[in-house]
Short mmCIF file of N, CA and C in Angstrom, two decimals:
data_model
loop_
_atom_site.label_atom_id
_atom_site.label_comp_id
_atom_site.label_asym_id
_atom_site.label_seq_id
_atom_site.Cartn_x
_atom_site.Cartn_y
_atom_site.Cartn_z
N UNK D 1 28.43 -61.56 79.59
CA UNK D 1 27.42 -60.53 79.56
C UNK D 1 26.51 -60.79 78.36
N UNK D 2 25.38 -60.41 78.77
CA UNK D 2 24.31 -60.99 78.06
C UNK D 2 23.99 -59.81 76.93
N UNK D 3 23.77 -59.98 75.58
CA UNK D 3 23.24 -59.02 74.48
C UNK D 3 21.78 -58.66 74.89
N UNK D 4 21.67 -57.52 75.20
CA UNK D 4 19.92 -56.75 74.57
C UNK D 4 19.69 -56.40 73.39
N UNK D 5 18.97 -56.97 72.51
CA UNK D 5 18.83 -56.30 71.66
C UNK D 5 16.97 -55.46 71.30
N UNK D 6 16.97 -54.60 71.66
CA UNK D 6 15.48 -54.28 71.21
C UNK D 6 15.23 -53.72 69.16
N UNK D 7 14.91 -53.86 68.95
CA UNK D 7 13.66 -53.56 67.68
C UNK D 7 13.40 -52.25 67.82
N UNK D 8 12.91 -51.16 67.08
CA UNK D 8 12.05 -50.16 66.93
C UNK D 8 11.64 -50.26 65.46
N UNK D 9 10.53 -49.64 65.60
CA UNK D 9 9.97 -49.10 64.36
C UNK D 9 10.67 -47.91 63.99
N UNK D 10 10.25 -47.22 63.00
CA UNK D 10 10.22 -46.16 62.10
C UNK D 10 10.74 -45.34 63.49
N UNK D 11 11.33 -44.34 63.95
CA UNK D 11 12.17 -43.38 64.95
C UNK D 11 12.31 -41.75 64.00
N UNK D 12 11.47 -40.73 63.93
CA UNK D 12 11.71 -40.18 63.12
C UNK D 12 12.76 -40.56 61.88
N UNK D 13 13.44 -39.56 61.31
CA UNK D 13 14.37 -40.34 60.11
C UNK D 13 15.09 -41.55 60.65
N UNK D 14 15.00 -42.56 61.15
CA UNK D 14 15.86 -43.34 62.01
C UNK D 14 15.18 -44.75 61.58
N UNK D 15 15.28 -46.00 61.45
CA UNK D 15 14.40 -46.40 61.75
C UNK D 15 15.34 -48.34 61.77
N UNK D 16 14.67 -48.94 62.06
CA UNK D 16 15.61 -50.50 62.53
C UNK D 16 16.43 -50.70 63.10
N UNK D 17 16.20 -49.72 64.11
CA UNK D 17 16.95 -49.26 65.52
C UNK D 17 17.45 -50.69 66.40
N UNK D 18 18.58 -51.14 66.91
CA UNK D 18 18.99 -52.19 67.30
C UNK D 18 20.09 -52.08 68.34
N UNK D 19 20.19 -51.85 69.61
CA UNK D 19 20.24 -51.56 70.49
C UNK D 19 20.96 -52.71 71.28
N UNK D 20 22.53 -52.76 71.61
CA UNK D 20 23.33 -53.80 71.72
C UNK D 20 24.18 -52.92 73.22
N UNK D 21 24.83 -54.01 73.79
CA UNK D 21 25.82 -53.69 74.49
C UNK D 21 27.02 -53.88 74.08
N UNK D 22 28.03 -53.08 74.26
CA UNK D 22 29.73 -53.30 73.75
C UNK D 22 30.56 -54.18 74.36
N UNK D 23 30.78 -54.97 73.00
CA UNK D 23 31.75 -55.96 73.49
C UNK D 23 32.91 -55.59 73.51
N UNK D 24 33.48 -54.83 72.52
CA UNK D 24 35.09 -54.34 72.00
C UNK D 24 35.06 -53.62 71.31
N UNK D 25 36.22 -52.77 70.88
CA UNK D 25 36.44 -51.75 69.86
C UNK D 25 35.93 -52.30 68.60
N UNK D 26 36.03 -53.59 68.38
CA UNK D 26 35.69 -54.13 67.06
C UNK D 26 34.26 -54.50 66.56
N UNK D 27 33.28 -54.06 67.83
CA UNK D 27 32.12 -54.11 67.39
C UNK D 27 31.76 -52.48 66.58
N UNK D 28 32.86 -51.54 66.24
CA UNK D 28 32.46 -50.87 65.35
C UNK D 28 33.07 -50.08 64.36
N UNK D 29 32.70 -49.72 63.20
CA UNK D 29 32.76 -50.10 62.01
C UNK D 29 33.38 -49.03 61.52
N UNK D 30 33.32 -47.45 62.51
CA UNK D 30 33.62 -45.92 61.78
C UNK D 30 34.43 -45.51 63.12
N UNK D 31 35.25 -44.83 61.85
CA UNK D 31 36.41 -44.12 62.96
C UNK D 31 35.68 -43.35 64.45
N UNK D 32 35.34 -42.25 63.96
CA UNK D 32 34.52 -41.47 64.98
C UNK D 32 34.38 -42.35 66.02
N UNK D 33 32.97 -43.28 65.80
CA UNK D 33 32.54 -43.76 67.38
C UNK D 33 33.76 -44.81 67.81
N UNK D 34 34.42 -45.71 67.26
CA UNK D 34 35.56 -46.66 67.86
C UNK D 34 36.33 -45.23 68.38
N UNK D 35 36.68 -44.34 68.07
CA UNK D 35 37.51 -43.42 68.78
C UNK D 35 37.24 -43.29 70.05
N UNK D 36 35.93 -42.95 70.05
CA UNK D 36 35.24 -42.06 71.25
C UNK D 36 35.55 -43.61 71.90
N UNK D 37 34.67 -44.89 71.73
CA UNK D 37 35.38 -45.64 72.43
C UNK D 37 36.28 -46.13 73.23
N UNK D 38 37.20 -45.96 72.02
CA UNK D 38 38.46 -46.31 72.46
C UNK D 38 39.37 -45.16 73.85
N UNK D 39 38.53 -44.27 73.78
CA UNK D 39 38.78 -42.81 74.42
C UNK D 39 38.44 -43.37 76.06
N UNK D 40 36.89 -43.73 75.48
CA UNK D 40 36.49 -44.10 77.06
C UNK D 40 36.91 -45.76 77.54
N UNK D 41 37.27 -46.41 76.97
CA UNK D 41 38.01 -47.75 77.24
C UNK D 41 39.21 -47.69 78.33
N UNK D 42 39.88 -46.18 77.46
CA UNK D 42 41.00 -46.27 78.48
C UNK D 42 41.35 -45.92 79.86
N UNK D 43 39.79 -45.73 80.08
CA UNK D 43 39.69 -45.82 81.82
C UNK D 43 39.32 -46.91 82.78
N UNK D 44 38.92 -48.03 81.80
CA UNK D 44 38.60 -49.31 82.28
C UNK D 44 39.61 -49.57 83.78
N UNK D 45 39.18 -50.23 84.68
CA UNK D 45 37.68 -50.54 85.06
C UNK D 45 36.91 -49.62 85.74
N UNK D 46 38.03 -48.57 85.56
CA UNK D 46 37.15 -47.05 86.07
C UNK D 46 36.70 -46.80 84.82
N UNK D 47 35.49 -45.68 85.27
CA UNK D 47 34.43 -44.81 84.82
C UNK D 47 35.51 -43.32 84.62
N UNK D 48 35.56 -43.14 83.78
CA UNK D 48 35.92 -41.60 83.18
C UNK D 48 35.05 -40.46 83.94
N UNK D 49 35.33 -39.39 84.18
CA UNK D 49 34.38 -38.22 84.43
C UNK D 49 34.62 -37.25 83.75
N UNK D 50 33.44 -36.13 83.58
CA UNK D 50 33.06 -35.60 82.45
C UNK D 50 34.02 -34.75 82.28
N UNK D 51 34.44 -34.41 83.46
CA UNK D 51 35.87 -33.53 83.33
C UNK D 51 37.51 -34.10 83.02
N UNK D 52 37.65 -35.42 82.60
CA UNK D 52 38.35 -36.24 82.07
C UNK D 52 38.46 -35.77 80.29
N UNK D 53 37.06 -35.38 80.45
CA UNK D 53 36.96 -35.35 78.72
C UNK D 53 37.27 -33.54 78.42
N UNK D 54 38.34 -33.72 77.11
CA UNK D 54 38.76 -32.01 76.79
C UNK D 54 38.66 -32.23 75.43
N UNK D 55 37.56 -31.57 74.82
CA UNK D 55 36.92 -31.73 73.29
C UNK D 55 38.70 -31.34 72.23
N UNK D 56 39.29 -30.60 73.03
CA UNK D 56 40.63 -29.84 72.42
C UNK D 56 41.71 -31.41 71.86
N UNK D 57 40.87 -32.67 72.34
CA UNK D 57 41.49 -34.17 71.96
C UNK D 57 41.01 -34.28 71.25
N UNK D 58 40.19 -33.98 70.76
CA UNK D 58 39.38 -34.75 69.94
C UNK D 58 38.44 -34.41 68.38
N UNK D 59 39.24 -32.91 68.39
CA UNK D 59 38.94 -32.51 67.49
C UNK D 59 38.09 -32.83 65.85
N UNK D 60 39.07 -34.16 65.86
CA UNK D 60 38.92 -34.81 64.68
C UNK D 60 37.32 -35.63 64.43
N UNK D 61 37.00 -36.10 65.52
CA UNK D 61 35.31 -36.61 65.80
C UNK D 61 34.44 -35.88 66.53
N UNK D 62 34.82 -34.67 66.55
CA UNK D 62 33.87 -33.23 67.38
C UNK D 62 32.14 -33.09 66.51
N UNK D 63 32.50 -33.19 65.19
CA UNK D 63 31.53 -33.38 64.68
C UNK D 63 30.19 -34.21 64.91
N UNK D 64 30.97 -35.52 64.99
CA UNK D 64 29.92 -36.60 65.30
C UNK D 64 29.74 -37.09 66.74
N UNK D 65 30.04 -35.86 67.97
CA UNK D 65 29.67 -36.06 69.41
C UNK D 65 28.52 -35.49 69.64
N UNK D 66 28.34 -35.37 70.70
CA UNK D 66 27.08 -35.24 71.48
C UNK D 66 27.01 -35.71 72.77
N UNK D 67 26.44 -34.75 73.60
CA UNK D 67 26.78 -34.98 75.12
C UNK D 67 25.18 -34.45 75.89
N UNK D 68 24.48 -35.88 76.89
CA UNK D 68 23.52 -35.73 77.31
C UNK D 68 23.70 -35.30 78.80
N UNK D 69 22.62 -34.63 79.29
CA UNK D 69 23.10 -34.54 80.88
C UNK D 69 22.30 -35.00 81.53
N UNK D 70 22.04 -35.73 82.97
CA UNK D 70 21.54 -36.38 83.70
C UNK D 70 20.80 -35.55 84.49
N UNK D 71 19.40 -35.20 84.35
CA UNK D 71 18.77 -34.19 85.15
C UNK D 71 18.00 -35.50 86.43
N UNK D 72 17.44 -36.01 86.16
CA UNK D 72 16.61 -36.81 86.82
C UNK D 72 16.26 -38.11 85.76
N UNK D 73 16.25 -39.36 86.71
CA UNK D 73 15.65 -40.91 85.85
C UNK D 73 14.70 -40.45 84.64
N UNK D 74 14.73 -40.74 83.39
CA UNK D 74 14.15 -40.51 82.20
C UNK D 74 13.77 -39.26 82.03
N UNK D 75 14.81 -38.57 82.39
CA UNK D 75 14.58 -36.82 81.83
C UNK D 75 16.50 -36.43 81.48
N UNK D 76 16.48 -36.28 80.52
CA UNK D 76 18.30 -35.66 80.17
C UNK D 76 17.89 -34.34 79.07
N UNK D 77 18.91 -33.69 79.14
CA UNK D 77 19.29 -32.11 78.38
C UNK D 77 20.49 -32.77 77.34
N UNK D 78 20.13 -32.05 76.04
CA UNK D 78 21.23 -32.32 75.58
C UNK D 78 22.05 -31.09 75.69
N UNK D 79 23.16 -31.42 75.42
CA UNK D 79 24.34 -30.29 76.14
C UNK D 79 25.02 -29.51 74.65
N UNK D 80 25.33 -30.75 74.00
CA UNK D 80 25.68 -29.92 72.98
C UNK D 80 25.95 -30.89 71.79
N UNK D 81 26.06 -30.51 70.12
CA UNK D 81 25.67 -31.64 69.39
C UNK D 81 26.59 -31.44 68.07
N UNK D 82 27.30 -32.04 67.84
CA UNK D 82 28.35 -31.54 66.62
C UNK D 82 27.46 -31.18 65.44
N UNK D 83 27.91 -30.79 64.48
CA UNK D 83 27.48 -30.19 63.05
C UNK D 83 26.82 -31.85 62.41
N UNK D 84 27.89 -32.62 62.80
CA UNK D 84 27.52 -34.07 61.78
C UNK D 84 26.28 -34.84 62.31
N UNK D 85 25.79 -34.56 63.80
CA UNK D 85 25.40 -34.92 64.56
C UNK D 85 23.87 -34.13 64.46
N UNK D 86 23.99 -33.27 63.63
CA UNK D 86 22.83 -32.50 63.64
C UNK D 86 22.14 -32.54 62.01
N UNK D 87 23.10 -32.99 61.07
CA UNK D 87 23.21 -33.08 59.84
C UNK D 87 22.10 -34.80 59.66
N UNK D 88 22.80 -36.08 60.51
CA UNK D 88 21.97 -36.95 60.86
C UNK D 88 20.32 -37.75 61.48
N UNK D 89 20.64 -36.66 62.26
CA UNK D 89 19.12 -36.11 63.26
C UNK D 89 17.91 -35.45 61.92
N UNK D 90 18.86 -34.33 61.82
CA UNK D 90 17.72 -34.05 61.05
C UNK D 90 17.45 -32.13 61.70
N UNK D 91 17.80 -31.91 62.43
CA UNK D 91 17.53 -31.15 64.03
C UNK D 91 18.50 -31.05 64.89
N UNK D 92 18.64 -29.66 65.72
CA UNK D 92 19.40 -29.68 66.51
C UNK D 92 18.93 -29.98 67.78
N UNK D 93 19.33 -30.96 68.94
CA UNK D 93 18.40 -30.61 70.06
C UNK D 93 19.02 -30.32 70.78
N UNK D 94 20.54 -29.75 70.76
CA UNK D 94 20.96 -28.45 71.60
C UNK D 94 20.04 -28.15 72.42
N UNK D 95 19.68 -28.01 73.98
CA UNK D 95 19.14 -27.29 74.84
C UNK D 95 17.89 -28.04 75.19
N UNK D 96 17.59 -28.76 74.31
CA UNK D 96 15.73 -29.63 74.49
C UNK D 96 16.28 -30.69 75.54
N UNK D 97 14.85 -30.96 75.98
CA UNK D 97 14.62 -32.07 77.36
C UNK D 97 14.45 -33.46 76.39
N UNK D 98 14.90 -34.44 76.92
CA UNK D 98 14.76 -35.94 76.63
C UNK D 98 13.94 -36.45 77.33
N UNK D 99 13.02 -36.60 77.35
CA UNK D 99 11.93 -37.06 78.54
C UNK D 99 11.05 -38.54 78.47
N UNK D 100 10.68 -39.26 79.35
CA UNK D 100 9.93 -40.16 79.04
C UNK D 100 8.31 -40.19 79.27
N UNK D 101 8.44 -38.76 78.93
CA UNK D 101 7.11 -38.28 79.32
C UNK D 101 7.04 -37.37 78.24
N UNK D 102 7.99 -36.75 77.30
CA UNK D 102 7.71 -36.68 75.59
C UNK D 102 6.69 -36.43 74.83
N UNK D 103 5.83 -35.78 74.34
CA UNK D 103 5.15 -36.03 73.40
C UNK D 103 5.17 -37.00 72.37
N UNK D 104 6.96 -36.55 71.74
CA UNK D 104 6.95 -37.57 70.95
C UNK D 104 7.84 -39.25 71.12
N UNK D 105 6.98 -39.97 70.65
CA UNK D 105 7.33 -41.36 70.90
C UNK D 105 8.66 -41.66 70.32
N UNK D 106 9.68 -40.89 69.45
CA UNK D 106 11.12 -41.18 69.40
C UNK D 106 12.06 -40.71 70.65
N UNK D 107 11.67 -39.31 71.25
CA UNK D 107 11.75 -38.99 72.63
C UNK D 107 11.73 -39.55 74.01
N UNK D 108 10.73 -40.30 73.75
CA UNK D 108 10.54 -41.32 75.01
C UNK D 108 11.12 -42.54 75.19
N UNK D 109 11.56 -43.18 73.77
CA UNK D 109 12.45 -44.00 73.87
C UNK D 109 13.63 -43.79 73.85
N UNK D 110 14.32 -42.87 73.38
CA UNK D 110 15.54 -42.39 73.54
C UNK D 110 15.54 -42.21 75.08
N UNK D 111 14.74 -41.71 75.89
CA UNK D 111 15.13 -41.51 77.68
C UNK D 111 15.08 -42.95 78.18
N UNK D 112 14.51 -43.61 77.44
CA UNK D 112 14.37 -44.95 78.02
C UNK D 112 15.49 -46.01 77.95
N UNK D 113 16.30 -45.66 77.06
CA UNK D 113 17.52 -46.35 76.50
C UNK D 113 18.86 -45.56 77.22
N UNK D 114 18.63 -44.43 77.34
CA UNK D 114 19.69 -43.49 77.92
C UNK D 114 19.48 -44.01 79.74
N UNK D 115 18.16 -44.61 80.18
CA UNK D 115 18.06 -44.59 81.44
C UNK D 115 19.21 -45.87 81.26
N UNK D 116 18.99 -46.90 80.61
CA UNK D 116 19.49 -48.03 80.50
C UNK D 116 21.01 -48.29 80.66
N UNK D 117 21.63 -46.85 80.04
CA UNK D 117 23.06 -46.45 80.18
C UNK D 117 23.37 -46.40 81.08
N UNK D 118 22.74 -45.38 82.18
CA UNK D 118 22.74 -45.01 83.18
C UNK D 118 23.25 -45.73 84.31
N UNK D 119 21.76 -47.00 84.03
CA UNK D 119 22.04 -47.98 85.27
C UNK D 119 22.83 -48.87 84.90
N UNK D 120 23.42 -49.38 84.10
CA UNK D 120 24.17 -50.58 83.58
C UNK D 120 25.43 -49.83 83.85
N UNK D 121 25.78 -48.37 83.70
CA UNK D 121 27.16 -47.95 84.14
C UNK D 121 28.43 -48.60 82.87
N UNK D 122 27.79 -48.94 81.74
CA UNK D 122 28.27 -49.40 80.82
C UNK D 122 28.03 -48.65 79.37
N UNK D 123 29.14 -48.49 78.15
CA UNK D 123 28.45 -48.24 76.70
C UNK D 123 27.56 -48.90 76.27
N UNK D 124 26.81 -48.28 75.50
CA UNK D 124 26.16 -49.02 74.90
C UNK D 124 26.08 -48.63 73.48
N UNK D 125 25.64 -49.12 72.28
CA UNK D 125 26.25 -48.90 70.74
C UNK D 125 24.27 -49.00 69.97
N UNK D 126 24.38 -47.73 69.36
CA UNK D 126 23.05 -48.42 68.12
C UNK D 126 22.83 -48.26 66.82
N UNK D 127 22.66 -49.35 66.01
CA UNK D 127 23.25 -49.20 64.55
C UNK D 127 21.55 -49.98 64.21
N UNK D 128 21.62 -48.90 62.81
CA UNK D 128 20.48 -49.29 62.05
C UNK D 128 20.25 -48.37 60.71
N UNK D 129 19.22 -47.40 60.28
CA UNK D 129 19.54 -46.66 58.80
C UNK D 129 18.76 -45.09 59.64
N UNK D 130 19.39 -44.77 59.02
CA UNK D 130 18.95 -43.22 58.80
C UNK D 130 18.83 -42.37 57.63
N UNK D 131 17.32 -41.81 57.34
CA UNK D 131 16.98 -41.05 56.33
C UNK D 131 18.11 -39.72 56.06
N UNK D 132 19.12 -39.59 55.26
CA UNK D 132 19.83 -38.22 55.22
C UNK D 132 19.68 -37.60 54.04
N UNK D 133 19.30 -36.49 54.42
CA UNK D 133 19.45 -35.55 52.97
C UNK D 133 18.74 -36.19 52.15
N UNK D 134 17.34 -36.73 51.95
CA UNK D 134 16.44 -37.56 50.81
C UNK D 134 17.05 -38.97 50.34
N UNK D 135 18.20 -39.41 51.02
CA UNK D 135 18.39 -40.88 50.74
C UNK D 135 17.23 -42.07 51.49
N UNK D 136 17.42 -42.98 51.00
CA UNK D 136 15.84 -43.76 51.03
C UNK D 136 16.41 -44.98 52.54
N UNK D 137 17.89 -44.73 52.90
CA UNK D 137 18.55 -44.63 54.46
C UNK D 137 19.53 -45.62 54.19
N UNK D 138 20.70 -44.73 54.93
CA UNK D 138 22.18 -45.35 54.77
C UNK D 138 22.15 -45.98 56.49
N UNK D 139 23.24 -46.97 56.57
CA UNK D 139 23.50 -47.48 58.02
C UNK D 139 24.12 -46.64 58.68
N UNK D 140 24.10 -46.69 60.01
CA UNK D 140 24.70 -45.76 60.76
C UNK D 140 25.00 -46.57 62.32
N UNK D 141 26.08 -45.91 62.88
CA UNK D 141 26.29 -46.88 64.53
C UNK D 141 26.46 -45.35 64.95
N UNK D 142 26.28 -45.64 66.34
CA UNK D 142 26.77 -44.79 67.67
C UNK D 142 26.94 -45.88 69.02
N UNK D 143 27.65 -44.57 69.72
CA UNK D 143 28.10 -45.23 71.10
C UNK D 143 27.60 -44.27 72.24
N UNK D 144 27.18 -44.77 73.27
CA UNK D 144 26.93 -43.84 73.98
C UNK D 144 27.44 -44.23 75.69
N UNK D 145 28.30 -43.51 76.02
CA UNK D 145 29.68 -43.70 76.84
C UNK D 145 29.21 -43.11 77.80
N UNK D 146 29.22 -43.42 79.39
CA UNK D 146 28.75 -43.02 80.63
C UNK D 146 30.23 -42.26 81.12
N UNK D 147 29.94 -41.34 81.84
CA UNK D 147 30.59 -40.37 82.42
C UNK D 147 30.60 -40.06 83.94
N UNK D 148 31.28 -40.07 84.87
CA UNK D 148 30.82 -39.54 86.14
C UNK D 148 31.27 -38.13 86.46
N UNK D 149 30.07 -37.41 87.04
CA UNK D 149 30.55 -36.05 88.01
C UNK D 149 31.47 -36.36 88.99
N UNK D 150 31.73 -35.43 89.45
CA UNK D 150 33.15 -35.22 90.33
C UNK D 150 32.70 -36.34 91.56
N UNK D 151 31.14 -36.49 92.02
CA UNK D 151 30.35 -37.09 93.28
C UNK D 151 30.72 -38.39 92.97
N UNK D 152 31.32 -38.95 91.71
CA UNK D 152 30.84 -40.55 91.28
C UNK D 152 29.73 -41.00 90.81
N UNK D 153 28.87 -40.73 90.65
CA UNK D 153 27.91 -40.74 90.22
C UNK D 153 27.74 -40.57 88.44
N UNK D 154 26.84 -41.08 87.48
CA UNK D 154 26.68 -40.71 86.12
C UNK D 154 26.02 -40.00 86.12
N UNK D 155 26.59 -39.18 85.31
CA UNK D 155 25.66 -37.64 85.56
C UNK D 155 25.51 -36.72 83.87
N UNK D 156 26.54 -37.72 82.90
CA UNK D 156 26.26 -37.42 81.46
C UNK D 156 26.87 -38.44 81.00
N UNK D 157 26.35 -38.77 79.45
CA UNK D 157 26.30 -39.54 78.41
C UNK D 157 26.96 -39.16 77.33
N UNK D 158 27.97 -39.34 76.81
CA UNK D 158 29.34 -38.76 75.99
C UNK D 158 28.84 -39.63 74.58
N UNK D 159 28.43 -39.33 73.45
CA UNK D 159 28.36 -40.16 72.61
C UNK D 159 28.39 -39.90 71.24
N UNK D 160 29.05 -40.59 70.46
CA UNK D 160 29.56 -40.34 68.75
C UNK D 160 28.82 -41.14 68.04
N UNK D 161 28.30 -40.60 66.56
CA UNK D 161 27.34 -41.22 65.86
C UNK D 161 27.68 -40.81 64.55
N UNK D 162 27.78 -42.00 63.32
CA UNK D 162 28.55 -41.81 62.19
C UNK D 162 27.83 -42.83 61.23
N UNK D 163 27.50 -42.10 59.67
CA UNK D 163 27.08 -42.98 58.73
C UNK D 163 28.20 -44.08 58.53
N UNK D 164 27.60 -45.23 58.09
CA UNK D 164 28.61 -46.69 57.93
C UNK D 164 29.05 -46.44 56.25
N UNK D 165 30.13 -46.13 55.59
CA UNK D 165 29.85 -46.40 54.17
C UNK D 165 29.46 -47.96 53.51
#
């Protein structure tokens, strides 16, 4: 399997955005997302569904989850967003549309990368720096783990995101 890697610029606080596919647990670096990983690994070569997942596991990386929902091709809801997860961002986007039709241009690529999840039916991982709390930007990875509804189908995006020390 072949690496994608795309580039971004500046991504609100975000920025040298680098955008990989998962090879193994060992492509990452913080407990949190190898968890969540390792969480969704263990359904290989099945696909997990969203009702597979009971946050009451997982207590310990609740913080740094986040869960998108599949409304239509380059449009997702976020569902819900841990404390650490909101601490990173910058913002909560609890309840906001992901769209590729956006105003803003960190928005539109985020639906564009989430479509990418989608169809590949695979994780995918993105590590680069993030502005926190007035630091001048620490590294950071996430994973973002496909899910199926009860139909088979992907229908949400399960994903953990954690500063690198």
């Amino acid at each position: 399997m072949t690496e994608q890697v795309e580039e971004e610029a500046r991504s609100d606080n975000f920025r040298k955005i680098i955008r990989l596919e998962v090879t193994s647990a060992d492509d990452f670096r913080t407990q949190p997302v190898r968890r969540l990983y390792d969480w969704w690994a263990g359904y290989q070569p099945a696909l997990p569904r969203r009702s597979d997942f009971d946050i009451t596991e997982h207590w310990s990386i609740a913080p740094s989850l986040y869960l998108n929902e599949v409304a239509a091709p380059g449009h997702y809801q976020r569902r819900l967003n841990g404390e650490g997860v909101v601490t990173l961002i910058g913002v909560s986007l609890r309840g906001h549309d992901i769209t590729r039709t956006s105003p803003l241009p960190e928005l539109r690529r985020l639906a564009a990368y989430l479509d990418s999840v989608v169809e590949s039916r695979h994780c995918r991982r993105c590590c680069g720096f993030a502005e926190v709390q007035g630091t001048t930007g620490q590294e950071f990875e996430s994973v973002d783990c496909p899910l199926l509804d009860e139909a088979g189908d992907v229908r949400f995006i399960l994903g953990a995101i954690s500063l690198i020390d």
